[in-house]
Short mmCIF file of C-alpha atoms in Angstrom, two decimals:
data_model
loop_
_atom_site.label_atom_id
_atom_site.label_comp_id
_atom_site.label_asym_id
_atom_site.label_seq_id
_atom_site.Cartn_x
_atom_site.Cartn_y
_atom_site.Cartn_z
CA MET A 26 93.49 111.57 63.55
CA THR A 27 91.31 114.08 65.83
CA VAL A 28 93.03 115.14 69.31
CA ARG A 29 91.09 114.30 72.27
CA LEU A 30 93.38 114.95 74.99
CA VAL A 31 95.07 118.10 75.43
CA LEU A 32 97.48 119.04 78.05
CA ASP A 33 98.63 122.68 77.68
CA ARG A 34 101.08 124.10 80.18
CA ILE A 35 100.38 122.20 82.77
CA CYS A 36 101.55 123.47 86.42
CA LYS A 37 101.08 121.49 89.79
CA GLU A 38 102.11 123.04 93.01
CA PHE A 39 101.64 121.76 96.61
CA PRO A 40 101.61 123.74 99.84
CA THR A 41 104.31 123.45 102.39
CA PRO A 42 105.32 125.46 105.55
CA GLY A 43 107.70 127.25 102.99
CA GLU A 44 107.55 127.84 99.58
CA PRO A 45 105.13 126.11 97.42
CA LEU A 46 106.37 122.43 96.02
CA LYS A 47 106.79 122.77 92.42
CA VAL A 48 105.82 119.31 90.89
CA LEU A 49 105.14 120.04 87.35
CA GLU A 50 105.93 123.10 85.22
CA ASP A 51 104.79 123.92 81.92
CA VAL A 52 104.29 120.56 80.71
CA SER A 53 102.18 119.90 77.68
CA LEU A 54 101.08 117.35 75.25
CA SER A 55 98.16 116.38 72.66
CA LEU A 56 97.05 113.01 71.83
CA ALA A 57 94.78 111.43 69.56
CA ALA A 58 92.34 108.31 69.77
CA GLY A 59 94.75 105.08 69.37
CA GLU A 60 98.10 107.19 70.40
CA SER A 61 100.45 106.26 73.34
CA CYS A 62 102.63 108.28 75.43
CA ALA A 63 105.39 106.72 78.02
CA VAL A 64 105.75 109.36 80.68
CA VAL A 65 109.71 109.03 82.05
CA GLY A 66 111.71 110.72 84.37
CA PRO A 67 113.61 110.28 87.73
CA SER A 68 111.67 109.03 91.02
CA GLY A 69 109.94 112.22 92.39
CA SER A 70 109.88 113.75 88.94
CA GLY A 71 105.94 114.30 88.97
CA LYS A 72 105.10 111.24 86.76
CA SER A 73 102.51 110.02 89.04
CA THR A 74 101.20 113.75 89.59
CA LEU A 75 100.96 114.22 85.95
CA LEU A 76 98.42 110.81 85.72
CA ASN A 77 96.46 112.09 88.75
CA VAL A 78 96.29 115.52 86.99
CA VAL A 79 94.80 113.64 83.53
CA GLY A 80 92.73 111.48 85.52
CA THR A 81 90.93 114.25 87.15
CA LEU A 82 92.14 113.02 90.53
CA GLU A 83 94.28 116.58 91.23
CA PRO A 84 93.26 119.59 89.79
CA PRO A 85 96.24 121.77 87.93
CA THR A 86 97.35 124.66 89.80
CA SER A 87 97.47 126.35 86.46
CA GLY A 88 97.03 125.19 82.83
CA THR A 89 94.25 123.22 81.26
CA VAL A 90 93.65 119.64 80.46
CA THR A 91 90.69 119.29 77.64
CA LEU A 92 89.51 115.29 76.98
CA GLU A 93 87.12 114.92 74.45
CA GLY A 94 86.80 118.96 74.19
CA VAL A 95 85.55 119.16 77.83
CA ASN A 96 87.83 120.84 80.65
CA PRO A 97 86.82 118.34 83.71
CA ALA A 98 88.13 121.39 86.16
CA LYS A 99 84.73 123.44 85.18
CA LEU A 100 82.60 120.55 85.91
CA ASP A 101 80.81 120.22 89.57
CA GLU A 102 81.77 117.64 91.81
CA PRO A 103 78.89 114.87 90.68
CA SER A 104 79.49 115.66 86.94
CA LEU A 105 83.25 115.28 87.41
CA ALA A 106 82.42 111.78 89.03
CA ARG A 107 80.50 110.69 86.21
CA PHE A 108 83.02 112.20 83.53
CA ARG A 109 86.08 110.10 85.16
CA ALA A 110 83.89 107.08 85.52
CA GLU A 111 82.75 107.78 81.75
CA HIS A 112 86.05 108.73 80.22
CA ILE A 113 89.14 107.45 82.49
CA GLY A 114 90.34 103.80 83.20
CA PHE A 115 93.36 103.44 85.52
CA VAL A 116 96.27 100.47 86.01
CA PHE A 117 98.25 100.89 88.95
CA GLN A 118 101.36 99.02 90.31
CA ASP A 119 99.66 97.10 92.75
CA HIS A 120 96.67 95.54 91.17
CA HIS A 121 94.15 96.85 93.61
CA LEU A 122 91.70 93.93 93.18
CA LEU A 123 89.18 93.17 96.13
CA PRO A 124 90.01 90.07 98.00
CA GLU A 125 86.82 88.73 98.21
CA CYS A 126 85.60 89.27 94.80
CA THR A 127 86.36 86.75 91.89
CA ALA A 128 88.37 87.74 89.12
CA LEU A 129 84.88 88.34 86.85
CA GLU A 130 83.11 90.44 89.94
CA ASN A 131 86.45 92.62 89.97
CA VAL A 132 86.55 93.18 86.22
CA LEU A 133 82.80 94.30 86.66
CA ILE A 134 83.66 96.76 89.67
CA PRO A 135 83.71 99.96 87.76
CA THR A 136 80.09 98.91 86.19
CA VAL A 137 78.56 99.66 89.67
CA ALA A 138 79.22 103.44 89.41
CA PHE A 139 76.40 103.54 86.90
CA GLY A 140 73.72 101.92 89.28
CA ARG A 141 73.57 98.71 88.18
CA THR A 142 75.43 95.63 85.98
CA GLU A 143 73.78 94.66 82.83
CA SER A 144 74.04 91.68 80.78
CA ALA A 145 75.75 93.32 78.07
CA ASP A 146 78.32 94.43 80.66
CA VAL A 147 79.06 90.87 81.85
CA GLU A 148 79.34 89.73 78.34
CA ARG A 149 82.05 92.29 77.61
CA ALA A 150 83.83 91.37 81.44
CA GLU A 151 84.16 87.61 79.98
CA ALA A 152 85.21 88.74 76.62
CA LEU A 153 88.05 90.83 78.14
CA LEU A 154 88.91 88.14 80.63
CA GLU A 155 89.32 85.89 77.58
CA ARG A 156 91.69 88.50 75.63
CA VAL A 157 93.56 88.76 78.74
CA GLY A 158 93.98 85.02 78.97
CA LEU A 159 92.30 84.10 82.12
CA ALA A 160 88.67 82.97 80.64
CA GLU A 161 89.45 79.60 82.82
CA ARG A 162 90.05 81.49 85.71
CA ARG A 163 86.97 84.17 85.99
CA ALA A 164 85.60 82.45 89.33
CA HIS A 165 89.23 82.49 91.11
CA ARG A 166 89.58 85.36 93.82
CA PRO A 167 92.91 87.12 93.68
CA SER A 168 94.74 84.85 96.37
CA GLU A 169 94.27 82.40 93.89
CA LEU A 170 96.16 84.10 91.04
CA SER A 171 99.86 84.90 90.13
CA GLY A 172 101.09 88.29 90.23
CA GLY A 173 100.94 88.57 86.41
CA GLN A 174 97.53 87.06 86.57
CA ARG A 175 96.24 89.77 88.98
CA GLN A 176 97.67 92.51 86.83
CA ARG A 177 95.73 91.19 83.88
CA VAL A 178 92.73 91.13 85.96
CA ALA A 179 93.08 94.93 86.48
CA LEU A 180 94.02 95.90 82.88
CA ALA A 181 90.52 93.91 82.13
CA ARG A 182 88.97 96.31 84.92
CA SER A 183 90.21 99.10 83.37
CA LEU A 184 88.81 98.74 79.79
CA ILE A 185 85.27 97.30 80.93
CA ARG A 186 83.79 100.94 80.35
CA ARG A 187 85.81 101.57 77.17
CA PRO A 188 87.75 104.45 78.59
CA THR A 189 88.56 107.75 76.30
CA VAL A 190 92.31 107.48 78.35
CA LEU A 191 93.88 104.64 80.10
CA LEU A 192 96.61 105.87 82.50
CA ALA A 193 98.86 102.98 83.86
CA ASP A 194 101.11 104.15 86.57
CA GLU A 195 104.23 101.65 86.88
CA PRO A 196 102.04 98.95 85.83
CA THR A 197 104.79 96.25 85.65
CA GLY A 198 106.71 97.43 88.53
CA ASN A 199 106.08 94.54 90.73
CA LEU A 200 106.37 91.93 88.49
CA ASP A 201 109.52 90.18 87.25
CA HIS A 202 111.44 90.77 83.82
CA LYS A 203 109.42 87.96 81.71
CA THR A 204 105.62 88.66 83.23
CA ALA A 205 106.56 92.21 82.83
CA LEU A 206 107.31 92.21 79.31
CA GLU A 207 104.31 90.14 78.94
CA VAL A 208 101.85 92.49 80.60
CA ALA A 209 103.66 95.50 78.96
CA GLU A 210 103.14 93.79 75.32
CA LEU A 211 99.02 93.17 76.17
CA LEU A 212 98.71 96.37 77.67
CA CYS A 213 99.89 97.88 74.13
CA GLN A 214 97.94 95.17 72.34
CA LEU A 215 94.52 95.91 74.12
CA GLN A 216 95.33 99.85 73.77
CA ARG A 217 95.68 99.55 70.00
CA GLN A 218 92.65 97.39 69.47
CA GLU A 219 90.33 99.32 71.87
CA GLY A 220 91.32 102.76 70.33
CA THR A 221 92.06 103.75 73.53
CA ILE A 222 94.45 106.80 74.31
CA LEU A 223 97.10 105.10 76.82
CA LEU A 224 99.48 107.23 78.95
CA VAL A 225 102.19 105.20 81.07
CA ALA A 226 104.38 106.21 83.94
CA THR A 227 107.19 104.11 83.90
CA HIS A 228 110.80 103.18 84.68
CA ASN A 229 110.91 100.19 82.85
CA PRO A 230 113.28 100.56 79.64
CA ASP A 231 111.26 97.75 78.35
CA LEU A 232 108.05 99.32 77.83
CA VAL A 233 109.17 102.90 76.29
CA PRO A 234 109.52 101.56 72.93
CA LEU A 235 106.55 99.69 72.40
CA LEU A 236 104.57 102.94 72.91
CA ASP A 237 104.28 105.40 70.27
CA ARG A 238 106.09 108.08 72.12
CA SER A 239 107.57 109.37 75.36
CA LEU A 240 107.61 112.57 77.19
CA ALA A 241 110.42 113.26 79.59
CA ILE A 242 109.60 115.21 82.81
CA GLY A 243 111.85 116.51 85.78
CA ASN A 244 114.84 116.62 83.81
#
């Protein structure tokens, strides 16, 4: 398989009144389409920071991230925003759904970045909701859904633009054990079907074996 995501000696530091705080040091990783990797390590080890660097939300202090042959750090801000919208999908510990929007409308939110929502986008969103088992709940608002259902909507939303990379930061952290396992299995199933690269920052030991590989940081 062709390598599509390359992390080459990523370092990330944050300024402090004293010495810079080093969060990531010499992290390297290569993943091809359809591959998945769990990012594991103790709290404060930099798991979320690594996902933010890959997701172009934070630039690395040194080292490079290359996605589809492009180094996002070299793009101007408008080009970077479009690159992120086209290539990166995010799933967070908290679903971050808009309370006033229905499940279907929440799934469609990323399409607004491109100016308007097309009929093909609506069809894609409805198909994703069916695949996550929520076709009959598409008109429900987040307050009318369970925690697991809300996270399923968030998963569908993350895939609406067919991202090259899907980044999941503790996606089962707020769920009970049974629901967490169901969401984790669904996440991996959809990722394989879509051929998307998946990076998951997690403390959940049940999630790690579902992924192709693991990357330990901060140890």
